[in-house]
């Protein structure tokens, strides 16, 4: 599985960006795709995930500002980020994870895309 993330950039506080992550390879219906972010000097943290059935989980810090969507036909997810704040500045990583036979699991990461929000 390969994940290609795009859409990052520099935006002013209050602005919007849309991130895209396209997955290729063996994708299964029970794979969950999502976004995480890592600010300088901090650990990578959860932002949002979405299942193929459309179940969504969002971090409290982005609820009401970010939305996640998924196009199963294209194996692609999107993160629409509105009302951006300087504290949203981070490298955003796309993730695909899912169960595998015999109790195992798999997880893949994209290369990351930089989002910088200026005040």
PDB file of C-alpha atoms in Angstrom:
ATOM      1  CA  UNK A   1       0.000   0.000   0.000  1.00  0.00           C
ATOM      2  CA  UNK A   2       1.212   3.494  -0.851  1.00  0.00           C
ATOM      3  CA  UNK A   3      -0.293   6.734   0.376  1.00  0.00           C
ATOM      4  CA  UNK A   4       0.214  10.014  -1.439  1.00  0.00           C
ATOM      5  CA  UNK A   5      -0.732  13.128   0.496  1.00  0.00           C
ATOM      6  CA  UNK A   6      -1.054  16.576  -1.012  1.00  0.00           C
ATOM      7  CA  UNK A   7      -2.660  19.957  -0.471  1.00  0.00           C
ATOM      8  CA  UNK A   8      -0.582  21.488   2.278  1.00  0.00           C
ATOM      9  CA  UNK A   9       0.709  25.013   2.156  1.00  0.00           C
ATOM     10  CA  UNK A  10       0.889  28.405   3.812  1.00  0.00           C
ATOM     11  CA  UNK A  11      -2.353  30.105   4.786  1.00  0.00           C
ATOM     12  CA  UNK A  12      -3.339  33.006   6.995  1.00  0.00           C
ATOM     13  CA  UNK A  13      -5.194  32.503  10.245  1.00  0.00           C
ATOM     14  CA  UNK A  14      -8.880  31.984   9.529  1.00  0.00           C
ATOM     15  CA  UNK A  15      -8.187  30.556   6.105  1.00  0.00           C
ATOM     16  CA  UNK A  16      -8.910  27.147   4.635  1.00  0.00           C
ATOM     17  CA  UNK A  17      -7.025  24.282   3.049  1.00  0.00           C
ATOM     18  CA  UNK A  18      -8.049  20.881   1.726  1.00  0.00           C
ATOM     19  CA  UNK A  19      -5.716  17.928   2.055  1.00  0.00           C
ATOM     20  CA  UNK A  20      -5.984  14.902  -0.185  1.00  0.00           C
ATOM     21  CA  UNK A  21      -4.627  11.403   0.385  1.00  0.00           C
ATOM     22  CA  UNK A  22      -4.755   8.814  -2.368  1.00  0.00           C
ATOM     23  CA  UNK A  23      -4.119   5.175  -1.514  1.00  0.00           C
ATOM     24  CA  UNK A  24      -2.937   2.566  -3.970  1.00  0.00           C
ATOM     25  CA  UNK A  25      -2.368  -1.156  -3.651  1.00  0.00           C
ATOM     26  CA  UNK A  26      -4.445  -3.695  -1.760  1.00  0.00           C
ATOM     27  CA  UNK A  27      -7.209  -1.736  -0.034  1.00  0.00           C
ATOM     28  CA  UNK A  28      -9.924  -3.595   1.856  1.00  0.00           C
ATOM     29  CA  UNK A  29     -13.405  -2.563   2.951  1.00  0.00           C
ATOM     30  CA  UNK A  30     -12.473  -2.752   6.625  1.00  0.00           C
ATOM     31  CA  UNK A  31      -9.486  -0.432   6.276  1.00  0.00           C
ATOM     32  CA  UNK A  32      -9.754   2.807   8.177  1.00  0.00           C
ATOM     33  CA  UNK A  33      -8.127   5.897   6.698  1.00  0.00           C
ATOM     34  CA  UNK A  34      -7.306   9.044   8.540  1.00  0.00           C
ATOM     35  CA  UNK A  35      -5.143  12.019   9.312  1.00  0.00           C
ATOM     36  CA  UNK A  36      -2.635  12.691  12.044  1.00  0.00           C
ATOM     37  CA  UNK A  37      -0.379  15.662  12.577  1.00  0.00           C
ATOM     38  CA  UNK A  38       2.953  16.370  14.178  1.00  0.00           C
ATOM     39  CA  UNK A  39       4.059  19.815  15.260  1.00  0.00           C
ATOM     40  CA  UNK A  40       7.759  20.590  15.775  1.00  0.00           C
ATOM     41  CA  UNK A  41       9.048  19.013  18.953  1.00  0.00           C
ATOM     42  CA  UNK A  42       5.797  17.200  19.624  1.00  0.00           C
ATOM     43  CA  UNK A  43       4.440  13.713  19.104  1.00  0.00           C
ATOM     44  CA  UNK A  44       2.191  12.746  16.241  1.00  0.00           C
ATOM     45  CA  UNK A  45      -1.448  13.073  17.256  1.00  0.00           C
ATOM     46  CA  UNK A  46      -4.774  11.876  15.939  1.00  0.00           C
ATOM     47  CA  UNK A  47      -6.919  14.299  13.928  1.00  0.00           C
ATOM     48  CA  UNK A  48      -9.597  12.326  12.129  1.00  0.00           C
ATOM     49  CA  UNK A  49     -10.478   8.897  10.778  1.00  0.00           C
ATOM     50  CA  UNK A  50     -13.165   7.582   8.478  1.00  0.00           C
ATOM     51  CA  UNK A  51     -14.270   4.050   7.651  1.00  0.00           C
ATOM     52  CA  UNK A  52     -15.405   2.849   4.251  1.00  0.00           C
ATOM     53  CA  UNK A  53     -18.947   2.977   5.609  1.00  0.00           C
ATOM     54  CA  UNK A  54     -18.565   6.634   6.460  1.00  0.00           C
ATOM     55  CA  UNK A  55     -18.165   6.472  10.239  1.00  0.00           C
ATOM     56  CA  UNK A  56     -16.160   9.493  11.323  1.00  0.00           C
ATOM     57  CA  UNK A  57     -14.108  10.272  14.393  1.00  0.00           C
ATOM     58  CA  UNK A  58     -12.663  13.727  14.950  1.00  0.00           C
ATOM     59  CA  UNK A  59     -10.309  15.063  17.583  1.00  0.00           C
ATOM     60  CA  UNK A  60     -11.958  17.562  19.906  1.00  0.00           C
ATOM     61  CA  UNK A  61      -9.419  20.184  18.877  1.00  0.00           C
ATOM     62  CA  UNK A  62     -10.741  20.260  15.301  1.00  0.00           C
ATOM     63  CA  UNK A  63     -14.440  19.560  15.721  1.00  0.00           C
ATOM     64  CA  UNK A  64     -16.506  22.236  14.052  1.00  0.00           C
ATOM     65  CA  UNK A  65     -13.585  23.338  11.889  1.00  0.00           C
ATOM     66  CA  UNK A  66     -12.314  20.242  10.056  1.00  0.00           C
ATOM     67  CA  UNK A  67     -14.264  17.649   8.129  1.00  0.00           C
ATOM     68  CA  UNK A  68     -13.091  14.352   6.680  1.00  0.00           C
ATOM     69  CA  UNK A  69     -14.580  12.588   3.694  1.00  0.00           C
ATOM     70  CA  UNK A  70     -13.800   9.502   1.664  1.00  0.00           C
ATOM     71  CA  UNK A  71     -14.269   8.417  -1.945  1.00  0.00           C
ATOM     72  CA  UNK A  72     -14.121   4.626  -1.823  1.00  0.00           C
ATOM     73  CA  UNK A  73     -14.090   4.294  -5.601  1.00  0.00           C
ATOM     74  CA  UNK A  74     -10.881   6.341  -5.721  1.00  0.00           C
ATOM     75  CA  UNK A  75      -9.413   5.063  -2.424  1.00  0.00           C
ATOM     76  CA  UNK A  76      -8.993   8.690  -1.499  1.00  0.00           C
ATOM     77  CA  UNK A  77      -9.744  10.715   1.595  1.00  0.00           C
ATOM     78  CA  UNK A  78      -9.964  14.442   2.073  1.00  0.00           C
ATOM     79  CA  UNK A  79      -9.498  16.730   5.037  1.00  0.00           C
ATOM     80  CA  UNK A  80     -11.253  20.056   4.686  1.00  0.00           C
ATOM     81  CA  UNK A  81      -9.739  22.469   7.157  1.00  0.00           C
ATOM     82  CA  UNK A  82     -11.563  25.717   7.847  1.00  0.00           C
ATOM     83  CA  UNK A  83     -10.988  28.504  10.360  1.00  0.00           C
ATOM     84  CA  UNK A  84      -7.341  27.538  10.587  1.00  0.00           C
ATOM     85  CA  UNK A  85      -5.338  28.701  13.587  1.00  0.00           C
ATOM     86  CA  UNK A  86      -1.575  29.075  14.050  1.00  0.00           C
ATOM     87  CA  UNK A  87      -1.692  26.093  16.408  1.00  0.00           C
ATOM     88  CA  UNK A  88      -2.815  23.940  13.478  1.00  0.00           C
ATOM     89  CA  UNK A  89       0.663  24.355  12.009  1.00  0.00           C
ATOM     90  CA  UNK A  90       2.179  20.890  11.628  1.00  0.00           C
ATOM     91  CA  UNK A  91       3.117  18.174   9.205  1.00  0.00           C
ATOM     92  CA  UNK A  92      -0.058  16.284   8.370  1.00  0.00           C
ATOM     93  CA  UNK A  93       0.229  12.550   7.763  1.00  0.00           C
ATOM     94  CA  UNK A  94      -2.234  10.243   6.073  1.00  0.00           C
ATOM     95  CA  UNK A  95      -2.717   6.775   7.568  1.00  0.00           C
ATOM     96  CA  UNK A  96      -4.380   3.562   6.474  1.00  0.00           C
ATOM     97  CA  UNK A  97      -4.918   0.806   9.024  1.00  0.00           C
ATOM     98  CA  UNK A  98      -6.923  -2.338   9.233  1.00  0.00           C
ATOM     99  CA  UNK A  99      -7.180  -5.851  10.608  1.00  0.00           C
ATOM    100  CA  UNK A 100      -5.508  -8.772   8.938  1.00  0.00           C
ATOM    101  CA  UNK A 101      -6.057 -12.517   9.392  1.00  0.00           C
ATOM    102  CA  UNK A 102      -5.102 -14.350  12.558  1.00  0.00           C
ATOM    103  CA  UNK A 103      -5.393 -11.325  14.806  1.00  0.00           C
ATOM    104  CA  UNK A 104      -2.737  -9.254  13.122  1.00  0.00           C
ATOM    105  CA  UNK A 105      -3.082  -5.741  11.750  1.00  0.00           C
ATOM    106  CA  UNK A 106      -1.403  -3.401   9.342  1.00  0.00           C
ATOM    107  CA  UNK A 107      -0.741   0.310   9.240  1.00  0.00           C
ATOM    108  CA  UNK A 108       0.750   2.499   6.547  1.00  0.00           C
ATOM    109  CA  UNK A 109       1.793   6.152   6.532  1.00  0.00           C
ATOM    110  CA  UNK A 110       2.043   8.707   3.773  1.00  0.00           C
ATOM    111  CA  UNK A 111       4.970  11.046   3.395  1.00  0.00           C
ATOM    112  CA  UNK A 112       3.391  14.018   5.160  1.00  0.00           C
ATOM    113  CA  UNK A 113       2.398  17.426   3.919  1.00  0.00           C
ATOM    114  CA  UNK A 114       3.295  20.683   5.657  1.00  0.00           C
ATOM    115  CA  UNK A 115       0.546  23.028   6.787  1.00  0.00           C
ATOM    116  CA  UNK A 116       1.643  26.422   8.052  1.00  0.00           C
ATOM    117  CA  UNK A 117      -0.846  28.926   9.441  1.00  0.00           C
ATOM    118  CA  UNK A 118       0.419  32.462   9.903  1.00  0.00           C
ATOM    119  CA  UNK A 119      -1.060  34.808  12.474  1.00  0.00           C
TER     120      UNK A 119
END
